[in-house]
XYZ file of C-alpha atoms in Angstrom:
302
model
C -20.331 10.008 -19.293
C -18.560 8.569 -22.147
C -18.424 10.049 -25.474
C -19.774 7.939 -28.928
C -19.778 8.168 -32.345
C -21.543 11.531 -34.183
C -25.357 10.924 -33.500
C -25.507 8.042 -31.206
C -26.393 8.846 -27.601
C -24.050 8.713 -24.878
C -23.887 5.686 -22.308
C -23.344 6.421 -19.036
C -20.730 3.533 -17.141
C -21.972 1.453 -14.682
C -20.927 1.635 -10.855
C -20.565 -0.846 -8.147
C -20.127 -0.730 -4.774
C -18.455 -3.291 -2.631
C -18.441 -2.884 1.086
C -16.974 -5.619 3.320
C -17.989 -5.862 7.183
C -17.487 -7.855 9.700
C -21.041 -7.005 11.221
C -19.805 -5.099 14.417
C -21.465 -1.274 13.074
C -24.566 -1.869 11.890
C -25.818 1.799 12.131
C -22.339 3.242 10.661
C -22.810 0.159 7.143
C -27.040 1.570 6.989
C -25.732 5.353 7.177
C -22.905 4.194 4.563
C -25.724 2.526 2.246
C -28.010 5.970 2.253
C -24.974 8.257 1.424
C -24.658 5.352 -1.649
C -28.158 5.548 -2.717
C -28.304 9.395 -2.647
C -25.081 9.894 -4.770
C -27.249 11.343 -8.365
C -27.275 9.495 -11.681
C -27.675 5.993 -12.390
C -28.430 3.935 -9.431
C -25.359 2.039 -7.993
C -25.699 -1.532 -7.484
C -23.959 -2.964 -4.142
C -22.866 -5.991 -2.788
C -22.096 -5.760 1.438
C -19.891 -8.689 1.932
C -19.784 -10.271 5.350
C -16.246 -11.643 5.929
C -16.180 -14.088 8.550
C -19.486 -12.644 10.143
C -23.524 -12.258 9.352
C -24.100 -9.122 7.291
C -26.434 -6.785 9.348
C -30.210 -6.060 8.079
C -29.938 -3.125 5.259
C -31.833 -2.127 2.679
C -33.764 -4.017 0.081
C -32.089 -3.997 -3.265
C -28.831 -4.405 -1.867
C -26.900 -7.550 -2.527
C -25.151 -9.430 0.407
C -22.180 -13.019 0.084
C -21.219 -14.261 3.674
C -18.435 -15.713 3.923
C -17.576 -18.754 5.988
C -14.491 -17.177 7.747
C -12.247 -13.865 7.884
C -10.522 -13.784 4.571
C -9.033 -10.899 5.419
C -9.484 -7.205 3.685
C -8.263 -8.096 0.604
C -9.453 -11.562 0.204
C -13.435 -9.700 1.404
C -13.023 -7.460 -1.410
C -11.724 -9.965 -3.664
C -15.111 -11.634 -3.278
C -17.423 -8.893 -3.763
C -15.817 -8.229 -7.187
C -16.430 -11.750 -8.505
C -20.207 -11.367 -7.027
C -20.136 -8.827 -10.338
C -18.941 -11.686 -12.701
C -15.458 -12.143 -13.061
C -12.936 -9.155 -12.334
C -16.272 -7.502 -11.807
C -16.981 -7.363 -15.362
C -20.581 -6.514 -14.769
C -19.392 -3.313 -14.214
C -17.785 -0.624 -15.290
C -16.174 0.646 -12.534
C -16.192 -0.231 -9.090
C -16.379 2.458 -5.524
C -14.326 -0.210 -2.284
C -15.893 1.560 1.070
C -15.334 0.918 4.172
C -18.631 -0.278 6.404
C -17.711 3.155 8.699
C -17.597 5.455 5.701
C -19.703 8.417 5.207
C -19.444 9.468 1.114
C -19.830 13.553 2.182
C -21.276 14.475 -1.618
C -23.860 13.561 -3.079
C -22.072 13.956 -6.623
C -18.968 11.684 -6.607
C -20.217 8.708 -8.342
C -20.866 11.282 -11.691
C -17.246 12.547 -10.782
C -16.056 8.710 -10.852
C -18.434 8.296 -14.693
C -16.619 11.687 -15.229
C -13.131 11.163 -14.732
C -12.952 7.484 -16.649
C -14.623 8.523 -19.607
C -12.286 11.691 -19.990
C -9.016 9.458 -19.331
C -8.744 5.685 -20.669
C -6.242 5.244 -19.146
C -6.984 6.408 -15.770
C -7.418 3.293 -13.893
C -7.690 4.159 -10.267
C -9.080 6.885 -7.997
C -8.137 7.726 -4.528
C -10.128 9.671 -2.453
C -9.810 12.010 0.147
C -10.659 10.799 3.753
C -11.419 13.641 6.087
C -13.204 13.202 9.765
C -16.796 14.211 9.758
C -16.304 16.196 12.620
C -12.669 18.325 11.972
C -12.743 18.002 8.370
C -8.441 17.302 8.600
C -7.096 14.753 6.390
C -4.307 13.134 8.431
C -1.161 12.916 6.414
C -1.556 9.306 6.131
C -4.330 9.379 4.000
C -2.474 11.474 1.312
C -0.839 8.537 -0.657
C 1.963 10.414 -2.027
C 4.908 11.748 -0.155
C 4.312 16.179 -0.374
C 1.563 15.361 1.610
C 0.977 18.267 3.166
C -1.891 20.009 1.134
C -4.411 17.129 0.671
C -6.507 19.783 -0.605
C -4.175 19.393 -3.999
C -5.313 16.579 -5.958
C -2.465 14.720 -8.603
C -1.312 11.669 -9.884
C -0.294 9.338 -7.618
C 1.231 5.981 -7.602
C -0.777 3.892 -4.584
C -4.353 4.479 -3.640
C -6.892 4.065 -0.363
C -8.190 1.486 -0.011
C -11.265 1.950 1.642
C -12.249 5.062 0.156
C -11.054 4.577 -4.262
C -13.174 3.637 -7.032
C -11.421 1.124 -9.755
C -12.352 0.847 -13.213
C -12.957 -2.607 -13.737
C -10.886 -3.914 -17.270
C -7.661 -3.158 -14.515
C -8.399 -6.087 -12.544
C -9.095 -7.888 -16.027
C -5.945 -7.275 -17.296
C -3.424 -7.432 -14.346
C -5.270 -9.625 -11.540
C -6.963 -8.996 -8.071
C -6.039 -8.015 -4.939
C -3.277 -10.623 -3.248
C -5.461 -13.115 -0.975
C -2.284 -13.562 1.507
C -1.861 -10.456 2.080
C -5.082 -10.692 4.899
C -4.073 -6.655 5.935
C -1.685 -4.074 4.535
C 0.045 -3.214 1.662
C -2.332 -4.891 -1.033
C -3.355 -1.903 -2.528
C 0.071 -0.666 -3.395
C 0.740 -4.100 -4.658
C -2.033 -3.551 -7.585
C -1.668 -0.377 -7.863
C 2.222 -1.661 -8.974
C 0.887 -3.997 -10.947
C -1.672 -1.436 -12.956
C 0.600 1.103 -13.106
C 3.366 -1.470 -14.950
C 1.002 -2.425 -16.798
C 0.495 1.660 -18.418
C -2.629 2.554 -16.040
C -2.696 6.152 -13.777
C -3.849 6.707 -10.560
C -5.335 9.899 -9.079
C -5.357 11.544 -5.788
C -8.656 13.511 -5.577
C -9.244 15.984 -3.249
C -12.970 17.218 -4.061
C -13.793 13.016 -4.148
C -14.248 12.892 -0.136
C -15.139 9.747 2.684
C -15.645 10.953 5.917
C -14.469 8.588 8.262
C -13.827 8.862 11.793
C -10.236 9.754 12.716
C -8.220 6.400 13.624
C -4.330 5.058 14.077
C -4.218 1.874 11.859
C -1.610 0.348 15.048
C -5.507 -0.113 16.526
C -5.426 -3.866 14.428
C -3.503 -6.474 16.729
C -1.386 -7.979 14.070
C -0.482 -4.456 12.261
C 3.498 -4.194 13.140
C 3.289 -8.490 12.436
C 1.721 -8.224 8.764
C 3.197 -4.398 7.827
C 6.822 -5.554 8.264
C 5.615 -9.070 6.519
C 3.933 -6.868 3.503
C 6.299 -5.484 3.058
C 9.018 -8.004 2.298
C 6.482 -9.965 -0.246
C 5.362 -6.402 -1.996
C 9.342 -6.270 -3.043
C 9.391 -9.672 -3.679
C 6.610 -9.923 -5.998
C 7.019 -6.585 -7.794
C 10.517 -5.317 -7.369
C 13.486 -6.116 -9.966
C 16.403 -7.742 -7.871
C 18.761 -4.660 -7.454
C 15.963 -2.711 -5.826
C 14.780 -5.169 -3.362
C 17.640 -4.780 -0.699
C 17.723 -1.041 -0.985
C 13.379 -0.656 -0.752
C 13.730 -3.124 2.723
C 17.154 -1.377 3.958
C 14.757 2.065 3.595
C 11.709 1.009 5.367
C 14.126 -1.255 8.187
C 15.779 2.387 9.006
C 13.151 4.305 8.883
C 11.412 1.502 11.358
C 13.619 2.229 13.569
C 14.133 5.988 13.305
C 10.492 6.116 14.383
C 11.411 4.202 17.401
C 8.738 1.790 18.334
C 7.714 0.119 21.886
C 9.605 -3.436 22.439
C 6.561 -4.921 21.801
C 5.945 -3.937 18.198
C 9.505 -3.628 17.053
C 9.751 -7.694 18.175
C 6.399 -8.370 15.793
C 7.750 -5.869 13.474
C 11.249 -8.236 13.183
C 8.749 -11.247 13.704
C 6.606 -9.981 10.200
C 10.168 -9.052 8.223
C 11.663 -12.726 9.186
C 8.704 -13.797 8.105
C 8.203 -12.065 4.512
C 11.694 -13.956 4.070
C 10.687 -17.173 5.235
C 6.604 -17.623 3.788
C 5.321 -18.048 0.256
C 4.763 -14.640 -1.431
C 2.371 -15.688 -4.272
C 3.521 -15.161 -7.889
C 6.644 -13.196 -9.043
C 6.436 -10.889 -11.786
C 8.579 -7.647 -11.158
C 7.980 -4.312 -12.635
C 9.920 -3.318 -15.744
C 12.705 -0.595 -15.646
C 10.625 2.360 -17.209
C 7.689 1.645 -14.923
C 10.704 1.851 -12.365
C 11.374 5.713 -13.961
C 7.929 6.331 -13.556
C 7.474 6.219 -10.511
C 10.404 7.831 -9.609
C 8.157 10.679 -11.771
C 5.321 10.597 -10.256
C 7.468 11.739 -6.988
C 7.810 8.115 -5.319
C 10.738 5.689 -6.552
C 9.555 2.359 -5.342
C 13.198 2.960 -2.669
C 10.486 4.154 -0.460
């Protein structure tokens, strides 16, 4: 709840939710929608986006948008944002949830309202993702370098795309997700722009999305797009001196991980593509943002 002038009623922040689907997980989608409907506080308006596919049957009151083609993850989420008005302006907060996830608690939306109301500069909250059977949070799902303790909440420099909440004023100020990325690193692109504009990002271990343990490499385009979008991310957002440092570090890390020959070939193909294709508008972050990222524990060279 937000504070109000003395004698006036408190105002509840309005929450919406965007879920994109390929239409191939109808049972999981319905379970997720039920978990959203059970959230405490004011009802959450939900938009389900069929990303190049029909939307399965959804409960009454859930809005749907069916795109004629698959626009990728950022493109699909952007369509969901715009369904709430320009930059999502019809609501104060938007939840973004994977269609095979499930909100583990009934107070997550209310915790979001409280967090955003308490801190005017908080722009994005990253939820903790946990396996529904084991309760384990994968290391890659903790958006910081010191990821050994997933139960520790902290300020961070990026967030998880399928389990988060964003204040819609962030979109109005810095723009939407980068459509051209299609898959991979679109969250970091938005996070860097938000941080450069003075917003903060928080990882909250008490806001949990249950999601089965998976490997990102299950996607056929993973290695190519991870490499291509890493180059685009640097070209769009980093001061010129940091671009070769950042990409050089990631090249070394990729080689150290010793991917298979086909994966490495796809990675280098994507790396080349990142340099030879348009990456969208370039808006390099300020050096004070570089220092801010460094103080938060993740300088933009890794």
